Coordinates of C-alpha atoms and ligand atoms in Angstrom, one line a residue:
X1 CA 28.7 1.5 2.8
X2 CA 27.7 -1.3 5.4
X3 CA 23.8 -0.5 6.4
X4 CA 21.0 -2.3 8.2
X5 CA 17.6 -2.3 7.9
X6 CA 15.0 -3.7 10.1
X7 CA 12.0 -5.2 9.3
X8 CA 11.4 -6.5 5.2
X9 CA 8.2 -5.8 4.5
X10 CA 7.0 -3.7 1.3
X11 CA 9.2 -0.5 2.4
X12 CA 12.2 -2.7 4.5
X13 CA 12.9 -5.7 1.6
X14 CA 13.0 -3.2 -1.0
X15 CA 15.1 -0.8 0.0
X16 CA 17.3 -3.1 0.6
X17 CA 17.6 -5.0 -2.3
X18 CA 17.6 -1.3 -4.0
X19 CA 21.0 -0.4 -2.3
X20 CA 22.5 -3.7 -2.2
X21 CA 21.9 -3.5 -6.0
X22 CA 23.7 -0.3 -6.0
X23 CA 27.1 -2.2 -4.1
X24 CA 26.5 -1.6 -0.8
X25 CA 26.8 -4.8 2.1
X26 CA 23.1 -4.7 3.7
X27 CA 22.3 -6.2 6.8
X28 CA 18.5 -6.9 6.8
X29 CA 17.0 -7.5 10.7
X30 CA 13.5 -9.8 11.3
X31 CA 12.6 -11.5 14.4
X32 CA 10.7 -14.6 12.8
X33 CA 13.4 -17.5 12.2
X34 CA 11.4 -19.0 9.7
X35 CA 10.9 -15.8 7.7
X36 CA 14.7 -15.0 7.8
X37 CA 15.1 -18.4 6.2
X38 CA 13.2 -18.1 3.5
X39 CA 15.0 -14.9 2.7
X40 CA 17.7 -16.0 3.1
X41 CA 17.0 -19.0 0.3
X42 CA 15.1 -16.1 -2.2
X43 CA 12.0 -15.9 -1.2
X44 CA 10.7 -12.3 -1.1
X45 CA 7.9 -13.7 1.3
X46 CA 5.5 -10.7 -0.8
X47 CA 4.7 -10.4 -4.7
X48 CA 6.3 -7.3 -5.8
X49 CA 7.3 -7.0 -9.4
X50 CA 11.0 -7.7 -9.8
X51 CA 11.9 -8.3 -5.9
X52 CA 12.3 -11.7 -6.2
X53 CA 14.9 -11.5 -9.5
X54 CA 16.6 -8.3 -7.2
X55 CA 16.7 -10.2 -3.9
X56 CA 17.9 -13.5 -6.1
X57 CA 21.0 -11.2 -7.6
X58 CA 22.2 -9.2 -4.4
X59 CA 22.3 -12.6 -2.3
X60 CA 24.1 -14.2 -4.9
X61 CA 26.7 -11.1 -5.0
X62 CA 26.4 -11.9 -0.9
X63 CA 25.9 -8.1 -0.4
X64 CA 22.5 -9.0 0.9
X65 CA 22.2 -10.8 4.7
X66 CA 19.2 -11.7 6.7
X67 CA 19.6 -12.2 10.1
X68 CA 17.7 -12.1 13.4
X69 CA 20.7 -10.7 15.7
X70 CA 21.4 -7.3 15.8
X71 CA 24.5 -8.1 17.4
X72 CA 25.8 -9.0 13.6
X73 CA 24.6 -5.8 11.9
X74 CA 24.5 -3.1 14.0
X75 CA 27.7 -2.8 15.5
X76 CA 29.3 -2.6 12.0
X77 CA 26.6 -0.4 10.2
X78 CA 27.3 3.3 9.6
X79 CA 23.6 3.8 8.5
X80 CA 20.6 1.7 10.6
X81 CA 17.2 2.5 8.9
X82 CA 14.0 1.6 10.7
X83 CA 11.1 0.3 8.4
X84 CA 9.0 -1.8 10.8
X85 CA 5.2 -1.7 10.9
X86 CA 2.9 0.8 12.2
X87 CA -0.3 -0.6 12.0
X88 CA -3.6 1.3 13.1
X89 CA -4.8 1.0 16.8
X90 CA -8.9 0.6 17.0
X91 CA -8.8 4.6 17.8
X92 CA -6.9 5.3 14.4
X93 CA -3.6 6.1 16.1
X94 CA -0.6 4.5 15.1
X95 CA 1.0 1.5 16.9
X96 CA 4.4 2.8 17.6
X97 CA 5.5 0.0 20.1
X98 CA 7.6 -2.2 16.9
X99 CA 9.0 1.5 16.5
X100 CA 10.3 1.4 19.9
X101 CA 11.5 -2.0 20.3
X102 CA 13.7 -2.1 17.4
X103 CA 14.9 1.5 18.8
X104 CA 16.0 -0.3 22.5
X105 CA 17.7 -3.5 20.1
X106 CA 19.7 -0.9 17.8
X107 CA 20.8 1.2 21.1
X108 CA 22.3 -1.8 22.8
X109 CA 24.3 -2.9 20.0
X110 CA 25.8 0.7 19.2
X111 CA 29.3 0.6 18.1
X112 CA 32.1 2.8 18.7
X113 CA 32.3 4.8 14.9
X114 CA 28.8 7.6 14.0
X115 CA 26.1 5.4 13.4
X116 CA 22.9 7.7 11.8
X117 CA 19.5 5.6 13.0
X118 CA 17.1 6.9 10.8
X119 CA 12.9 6.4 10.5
X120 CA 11.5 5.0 7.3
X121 CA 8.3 3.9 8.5
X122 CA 5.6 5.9 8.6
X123 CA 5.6 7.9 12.2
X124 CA 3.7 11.0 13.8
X125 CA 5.3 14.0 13.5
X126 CA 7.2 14.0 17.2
X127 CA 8.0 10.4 16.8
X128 CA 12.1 10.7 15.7
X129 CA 12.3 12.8 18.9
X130 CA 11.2 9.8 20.8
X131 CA 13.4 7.4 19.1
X132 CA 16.2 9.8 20.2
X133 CA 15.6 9.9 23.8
X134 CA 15.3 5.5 24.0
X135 CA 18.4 5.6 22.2
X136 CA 20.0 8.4 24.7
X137 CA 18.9 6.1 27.4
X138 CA 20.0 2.6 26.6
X139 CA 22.8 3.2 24.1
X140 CA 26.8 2.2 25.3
X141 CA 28.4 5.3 26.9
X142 CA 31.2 5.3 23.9
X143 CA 28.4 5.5 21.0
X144 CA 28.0 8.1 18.8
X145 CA 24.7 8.5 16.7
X146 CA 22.3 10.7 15.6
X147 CA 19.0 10.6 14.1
X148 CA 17.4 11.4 11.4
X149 CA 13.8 11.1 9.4
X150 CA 14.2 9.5 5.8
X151 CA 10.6 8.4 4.9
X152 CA 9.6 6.4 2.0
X153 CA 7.4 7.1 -0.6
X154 CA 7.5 4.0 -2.8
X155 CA 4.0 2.4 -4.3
X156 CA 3.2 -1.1 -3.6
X157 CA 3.1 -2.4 -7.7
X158 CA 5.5 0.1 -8.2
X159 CA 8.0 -0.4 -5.2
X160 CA 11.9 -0.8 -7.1
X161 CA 10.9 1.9 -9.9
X162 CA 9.5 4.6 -7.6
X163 CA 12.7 3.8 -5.0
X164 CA 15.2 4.2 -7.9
X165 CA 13.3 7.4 -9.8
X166 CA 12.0 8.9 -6.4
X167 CA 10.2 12.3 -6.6
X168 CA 12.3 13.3 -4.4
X169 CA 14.4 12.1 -1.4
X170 CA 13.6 13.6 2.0
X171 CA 16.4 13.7 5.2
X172 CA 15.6 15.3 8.2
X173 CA 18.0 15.7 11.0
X174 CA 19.5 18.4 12.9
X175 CA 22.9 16.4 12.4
X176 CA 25.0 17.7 9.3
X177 CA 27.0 14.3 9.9
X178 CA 23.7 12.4 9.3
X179 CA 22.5 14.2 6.6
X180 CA 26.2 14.0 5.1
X181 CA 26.2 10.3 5.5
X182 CA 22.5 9.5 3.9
X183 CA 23.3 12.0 0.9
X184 CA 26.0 9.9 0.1
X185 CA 23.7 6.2 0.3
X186 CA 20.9 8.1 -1.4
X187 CA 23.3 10.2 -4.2
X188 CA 22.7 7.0 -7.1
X189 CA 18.7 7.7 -6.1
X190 CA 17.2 10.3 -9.0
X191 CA 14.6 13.0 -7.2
X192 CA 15.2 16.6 -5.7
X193 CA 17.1 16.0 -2.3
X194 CA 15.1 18.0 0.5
X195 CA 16.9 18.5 3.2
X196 CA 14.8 19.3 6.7
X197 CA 14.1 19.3 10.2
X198 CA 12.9 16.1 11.8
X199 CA 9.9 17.7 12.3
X200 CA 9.0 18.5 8.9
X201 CA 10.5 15.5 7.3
X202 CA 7.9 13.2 9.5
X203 CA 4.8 14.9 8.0
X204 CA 5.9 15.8 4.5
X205 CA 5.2 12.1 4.5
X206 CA 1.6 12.3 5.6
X207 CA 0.6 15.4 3.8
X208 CA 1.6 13.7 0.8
X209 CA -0.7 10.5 1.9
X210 CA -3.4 12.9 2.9
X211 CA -3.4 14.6 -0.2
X212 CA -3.6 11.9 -2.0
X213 CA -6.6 10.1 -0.1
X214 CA -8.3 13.8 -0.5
X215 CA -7.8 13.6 -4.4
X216 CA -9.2 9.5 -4.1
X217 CA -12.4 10.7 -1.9
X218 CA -12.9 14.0 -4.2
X219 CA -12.9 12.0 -6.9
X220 CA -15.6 9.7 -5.2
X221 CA -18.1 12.5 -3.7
X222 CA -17.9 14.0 -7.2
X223 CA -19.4 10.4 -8.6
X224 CA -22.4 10.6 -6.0
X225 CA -23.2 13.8 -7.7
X226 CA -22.6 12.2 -11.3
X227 CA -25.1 8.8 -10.2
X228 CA -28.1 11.5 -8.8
X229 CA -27.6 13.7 -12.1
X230 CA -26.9 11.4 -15.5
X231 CA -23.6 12.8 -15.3
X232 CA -20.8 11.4 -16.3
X233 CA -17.7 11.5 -13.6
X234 CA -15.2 10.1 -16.3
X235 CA -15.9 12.8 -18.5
X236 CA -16.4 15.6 -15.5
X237 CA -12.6 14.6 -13.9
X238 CA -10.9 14.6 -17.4
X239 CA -12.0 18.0 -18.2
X240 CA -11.1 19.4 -14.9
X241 CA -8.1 18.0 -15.1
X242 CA -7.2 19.6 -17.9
X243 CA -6.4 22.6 -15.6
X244 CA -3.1 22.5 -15.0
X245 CA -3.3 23.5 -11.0
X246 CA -5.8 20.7 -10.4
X247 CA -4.4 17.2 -13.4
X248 CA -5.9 14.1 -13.5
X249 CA -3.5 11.8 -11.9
X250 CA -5.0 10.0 -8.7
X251 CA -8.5 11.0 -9.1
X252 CA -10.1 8.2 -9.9
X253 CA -12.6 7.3 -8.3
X254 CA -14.0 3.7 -7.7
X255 CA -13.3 1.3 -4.2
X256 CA -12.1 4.1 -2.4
X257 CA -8.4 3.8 -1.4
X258 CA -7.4 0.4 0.5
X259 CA -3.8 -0.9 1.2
X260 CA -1.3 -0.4 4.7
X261 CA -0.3 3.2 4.1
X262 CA -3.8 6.0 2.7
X263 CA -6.3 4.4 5.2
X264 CA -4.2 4.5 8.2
X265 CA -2.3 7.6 7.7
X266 CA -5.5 9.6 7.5
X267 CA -7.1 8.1 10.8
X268 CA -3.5 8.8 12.3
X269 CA -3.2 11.8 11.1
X270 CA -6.8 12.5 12.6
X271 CA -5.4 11.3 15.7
X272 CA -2.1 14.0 16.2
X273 CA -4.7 16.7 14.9
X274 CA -6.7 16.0 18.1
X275 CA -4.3 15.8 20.2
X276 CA -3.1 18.8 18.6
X277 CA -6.3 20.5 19.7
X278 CA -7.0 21.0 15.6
X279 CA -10.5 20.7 13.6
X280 CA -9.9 17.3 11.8
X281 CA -13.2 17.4 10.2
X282 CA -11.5 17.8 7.2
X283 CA -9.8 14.5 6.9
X284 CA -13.0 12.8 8.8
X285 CA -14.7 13.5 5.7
X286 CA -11.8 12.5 3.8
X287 CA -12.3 9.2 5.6
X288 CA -16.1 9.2 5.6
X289 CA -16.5 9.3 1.8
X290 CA -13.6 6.4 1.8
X291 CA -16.2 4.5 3.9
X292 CA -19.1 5.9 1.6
X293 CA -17.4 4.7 -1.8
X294 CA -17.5 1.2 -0.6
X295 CA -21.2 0.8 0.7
X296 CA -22.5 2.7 -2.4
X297 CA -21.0 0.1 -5.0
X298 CA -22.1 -2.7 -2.3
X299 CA -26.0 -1.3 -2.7
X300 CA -25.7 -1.5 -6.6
X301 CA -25.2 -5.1 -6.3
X302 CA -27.4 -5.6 -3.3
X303 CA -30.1 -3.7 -5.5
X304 CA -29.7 -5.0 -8.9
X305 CA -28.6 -8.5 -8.4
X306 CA -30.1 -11.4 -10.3
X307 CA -29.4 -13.8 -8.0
X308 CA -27.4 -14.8 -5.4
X309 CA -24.0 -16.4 -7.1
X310 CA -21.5 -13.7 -7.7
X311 CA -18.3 -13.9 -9.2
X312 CA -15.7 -11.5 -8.2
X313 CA -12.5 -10.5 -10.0
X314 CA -10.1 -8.8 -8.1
X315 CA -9.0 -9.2 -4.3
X316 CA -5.6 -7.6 -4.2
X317 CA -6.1 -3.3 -2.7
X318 CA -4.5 -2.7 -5.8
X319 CA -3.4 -4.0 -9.5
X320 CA 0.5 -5.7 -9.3
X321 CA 0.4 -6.8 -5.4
X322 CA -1.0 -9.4 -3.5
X323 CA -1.1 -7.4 -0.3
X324 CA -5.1 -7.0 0.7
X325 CA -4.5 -5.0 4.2
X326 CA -8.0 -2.5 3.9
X327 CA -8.6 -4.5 0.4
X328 CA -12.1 -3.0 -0.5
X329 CA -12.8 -6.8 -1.5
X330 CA -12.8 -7.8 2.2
X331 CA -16.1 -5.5 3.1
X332 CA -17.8 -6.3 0.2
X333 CA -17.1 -10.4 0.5
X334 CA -18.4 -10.2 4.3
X335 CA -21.1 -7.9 3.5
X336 CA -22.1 -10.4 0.6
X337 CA -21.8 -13.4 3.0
X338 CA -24.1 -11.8 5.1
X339 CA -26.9 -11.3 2.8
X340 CA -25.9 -15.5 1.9
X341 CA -24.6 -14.9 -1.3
X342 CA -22.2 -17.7 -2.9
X343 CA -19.6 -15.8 -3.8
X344 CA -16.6 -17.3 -6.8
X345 CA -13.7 -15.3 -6.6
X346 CA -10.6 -14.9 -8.9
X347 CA -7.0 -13.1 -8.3
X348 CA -3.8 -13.6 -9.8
X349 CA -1.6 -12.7 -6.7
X350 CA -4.2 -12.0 -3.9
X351 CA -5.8 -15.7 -3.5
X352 CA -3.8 -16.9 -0.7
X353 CA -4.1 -14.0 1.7
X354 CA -7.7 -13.9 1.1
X355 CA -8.0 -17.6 1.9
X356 CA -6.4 -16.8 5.4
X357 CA -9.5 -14.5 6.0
X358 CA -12.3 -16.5 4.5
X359 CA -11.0 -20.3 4.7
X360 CA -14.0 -22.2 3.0
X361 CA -16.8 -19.7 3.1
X362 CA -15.9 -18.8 -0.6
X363 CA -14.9 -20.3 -3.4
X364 CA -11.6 -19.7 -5.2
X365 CA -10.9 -20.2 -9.0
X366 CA -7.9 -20.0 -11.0
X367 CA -9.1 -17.9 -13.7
X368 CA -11.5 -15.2 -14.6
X369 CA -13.6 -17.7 -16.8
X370 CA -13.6 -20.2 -14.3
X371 CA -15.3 -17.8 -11.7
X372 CA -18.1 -16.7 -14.4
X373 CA -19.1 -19.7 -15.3
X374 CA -22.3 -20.4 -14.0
X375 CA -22.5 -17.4 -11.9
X376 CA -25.4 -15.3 -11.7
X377 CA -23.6 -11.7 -12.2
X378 CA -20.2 -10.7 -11.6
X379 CA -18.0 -8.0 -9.9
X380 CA -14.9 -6.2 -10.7
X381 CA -13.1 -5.0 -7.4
X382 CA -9.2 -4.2 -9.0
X383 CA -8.3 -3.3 -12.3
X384 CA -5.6 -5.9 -12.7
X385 CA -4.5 -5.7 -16.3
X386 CA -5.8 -9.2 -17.5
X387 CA -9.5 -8.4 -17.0
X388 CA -8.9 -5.5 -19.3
X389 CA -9.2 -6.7 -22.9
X390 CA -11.0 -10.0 -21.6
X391 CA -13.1 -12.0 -24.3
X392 CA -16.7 -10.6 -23.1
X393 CA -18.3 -12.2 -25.3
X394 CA -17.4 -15.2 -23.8
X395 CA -17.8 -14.0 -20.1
X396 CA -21.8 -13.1 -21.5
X397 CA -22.2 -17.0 -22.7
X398 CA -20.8 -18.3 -19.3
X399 CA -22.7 -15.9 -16.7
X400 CA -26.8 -17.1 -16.2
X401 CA -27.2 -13.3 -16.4
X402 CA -25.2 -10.6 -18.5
X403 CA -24.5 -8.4 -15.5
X404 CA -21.7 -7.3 -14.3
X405 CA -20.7 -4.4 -11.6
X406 CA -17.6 -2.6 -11.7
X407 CA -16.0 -0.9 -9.0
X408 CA -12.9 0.3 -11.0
X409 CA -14.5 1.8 -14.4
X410 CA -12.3 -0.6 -16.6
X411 CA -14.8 -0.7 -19.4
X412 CA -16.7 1.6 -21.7
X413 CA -20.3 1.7 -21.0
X414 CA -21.3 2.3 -24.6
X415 CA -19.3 -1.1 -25.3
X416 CA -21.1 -3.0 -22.5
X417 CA -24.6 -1.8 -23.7
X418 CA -23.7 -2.8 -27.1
X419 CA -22.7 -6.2 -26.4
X420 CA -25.6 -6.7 -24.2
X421 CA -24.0 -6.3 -20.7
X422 CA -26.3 -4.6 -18.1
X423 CA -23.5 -3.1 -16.7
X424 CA -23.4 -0.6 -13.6
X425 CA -19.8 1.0 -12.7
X426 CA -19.0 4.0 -10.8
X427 CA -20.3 7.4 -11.2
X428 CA -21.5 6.6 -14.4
Ligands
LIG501 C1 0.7 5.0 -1.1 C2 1.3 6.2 -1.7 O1 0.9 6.4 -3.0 C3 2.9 6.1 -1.7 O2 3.4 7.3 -2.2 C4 3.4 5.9 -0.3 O3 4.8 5.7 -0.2 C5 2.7 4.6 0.3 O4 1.3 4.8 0.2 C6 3.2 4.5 1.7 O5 2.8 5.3 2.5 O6 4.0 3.6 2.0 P1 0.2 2.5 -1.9 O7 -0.6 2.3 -0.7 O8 1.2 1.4 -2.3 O9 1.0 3.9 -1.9 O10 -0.8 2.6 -3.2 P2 -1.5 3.7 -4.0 O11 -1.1 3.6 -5.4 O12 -1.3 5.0 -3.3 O13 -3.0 3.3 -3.9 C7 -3.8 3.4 -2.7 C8 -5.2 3.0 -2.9 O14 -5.9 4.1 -3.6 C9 -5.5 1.8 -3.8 O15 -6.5 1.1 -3.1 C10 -6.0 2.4 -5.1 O16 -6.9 1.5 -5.8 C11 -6.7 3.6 -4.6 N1 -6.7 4.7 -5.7 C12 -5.6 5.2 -6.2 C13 -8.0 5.1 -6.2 O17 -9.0 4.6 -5.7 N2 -8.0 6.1 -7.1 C14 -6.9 6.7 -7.6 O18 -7.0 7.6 -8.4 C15 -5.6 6.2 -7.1

């Protein structure tokens, strides 16, 4: 099939380099020139594992093309997904207008054949019907299209295996010939397909988010009541998720959840609920206890410091990305450079983002060791693999103090004490 995708972020880039892979010609839109030639030359412009080897192959096949003219793609495209941005406004509701821009640039360039214009991005439930009317209104009297809600439920770290072995694949239109058209581009995709109204397909995607906060921010209140009790929340979450009806899988707790999608679909999902006349104290909490997981771990350290050098390992919102949108690290750096703290920090992916935020106010080292050494206690903000099995001993010898904090649990406390560490972590 010929498709097009706009936008190549996280969602856009690897969808596309998932069903290029698969044979299909894929047009992929941006609207920076410099971007598009970078593409173009390999460069996935984001560290996802795999993307670059992926985007490297299809473009080599030349079943990948980047472009910044719709005129090129769309006309010839039987499928046009949309998988542009949708950022929080400063009252938590989503910024549609990318949404709507790309939707007035696809209408123009309408061919004569079906084209199906369908939403990957993350939009309020009422969104697609939007969409619809901008194409009605500015799309070639010849065109036929139809729309349709296909969102994405891949994982930053785990982008190309989650697209490939998807839970579950969901299409929501109203138009058989849509849904006909993206069973056939999604048939090579493993997962249940669920086929649904527009409607329902748009917040499937952010009860799923929701959910999943709700287990993150469970999983954190729980801890509060493990720190005021000598309990342990480690031990209290694996035994509860022994029940089947409740499992163990996303309730850690730690940092809270970061990254583009958790954060912002809660406060947007907040936002429909009240304009939806609904009681969203719920998910307030939800995103009050988010808020609460960070400032409790930033007290530890503000309590129990030894000084006023930190080191901190880990910048990234998660392990295997470099992406640090609602990163966890970036309120405890600025709440640390507050209180005039010199702070030495150390990320294998993240580094460069976070130098765009905090230019030379910190320092930046190219390896764990490197950011211990000398400093007075350190900090662990993301569980990359790497810090995991580190040699502690060492870290003890290059720290002034043996202290570290750890907002992601990665060690065993009995371990720490043994070797020395004064070690506080989370709910623990
Ligand atoms: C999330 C969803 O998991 C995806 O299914 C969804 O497609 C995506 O948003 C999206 O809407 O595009 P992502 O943001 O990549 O994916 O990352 P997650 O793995 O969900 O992690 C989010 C945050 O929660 C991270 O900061 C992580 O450290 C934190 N987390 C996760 C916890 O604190 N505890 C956990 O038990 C799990």
């Amino acid at each position: 099939m010929i498709i097009t995708i706009i936008g190549h972020g996280y969602v856009g880039l690897v969808s596309a380099c998932v069903f290029a892979d698969f044979g299909n010609e894929v047009y992929v839109i941006g609207h920076n020139k410099e971007k598009i030639n970078r593409l173009k030359n390999g460069d996935p412009l984001i560290y996802e594992p795999g993307l670059k080897e992926l985007l490297e192959k299809n473009l080599k096949a030349r079943r990948l093309h980047f472009t910044l003219d719709y005129s090129k793609a769309i006309p010839q495209s039987e499928i046009v997904f949309i998988t542009v941005g949708t950022p929080p406004k400063e009252n938590g509701e989503a910024d549609l207008s990318a949404v709507f821009e790309v939707s007035r640039n696809i209408a123009k360039n309408l061919g004569s054949h079906f084209t199906v214009i369908s939403c990957k991005s993350t939009v309020p439930v009422g969104t697609n019907k939007k969409v619809e009317l901008i194409l009605e209104k500015h799309a070639p009297k010849k065109s036929q299209f139809a729309v349709a809600s296909c969102p994405e439920f891949l994982r930053e770290g785990t982008a190309i295996a989650d697209t490939i072995n998807a839970d579950r694949v969901v299409i929501g239109s109203s138009s058989k010939k849509a849904i006909d058209l993206l069973l056939k581009l999604h048939e090579p995709i493993n997962g249940k397909k669920i086929i649904t109204d527009l409607a329902s397909a748009e917040l499937i995607k952010y009860t799923a988010n929701a959910m999943l906060a709700t287990k993150i921010s469970f999983a954190n209140l729980i801890s509060f009541y493990c720190e005021k009790t000598g309990a342990d929340v480690e031990m209290v979450l694996d035994a509860v998720g022994l029940d089947r009806r409740i499992g163990r899988v996303f309730m850690y707790p730690g940092l809270g959840y970061g990254g583009s999608c958790l954060p912002k679909d809660v406060l947007a999902l907040i936002d429909t609920g009240k304009k939806l006349n609904i009681d969203v104290s719920f998910l307030e909490s939800v995103d009050k206890i988010n808020q609460q997981a960070k400032e409790n771990f930033l007290k530890k350290i503000l309590n129990y410091h030894q000084g006023k050098t930190i080191a901190i390992w880990g910048l990234a919102f998660k392990p295997n990305t470099d992406d640090i949108r609602f990163a966890p690290s970036i309120f405890i750096i600025e709440n640390l450079l507050k209180q005039n703290f010199q702070i030495k920090v150390y990320d294998q992916e993240a580094t460069e983002n976070i130098k765009k935020i905090f230019g030379g106010k910190i320092t930046y080292c190219k390896d764990p060791y490197q950011a211990a050494e000398g400093s007075d206690q350190l900090a662990i903000l993301t569980e990359w693999n790497e810090f995991k099995q580190i040699d502690l001993k060492k870290i003890k010898k290059l720290l002034k103090n043996p202290l570290i904090f750890d907002g992601r649990n990665i060690y065993d406390p009995k371990l720490m004490k043994k070797l020395g560490f004064k070690y506080y972590s989370v709910g623990r």
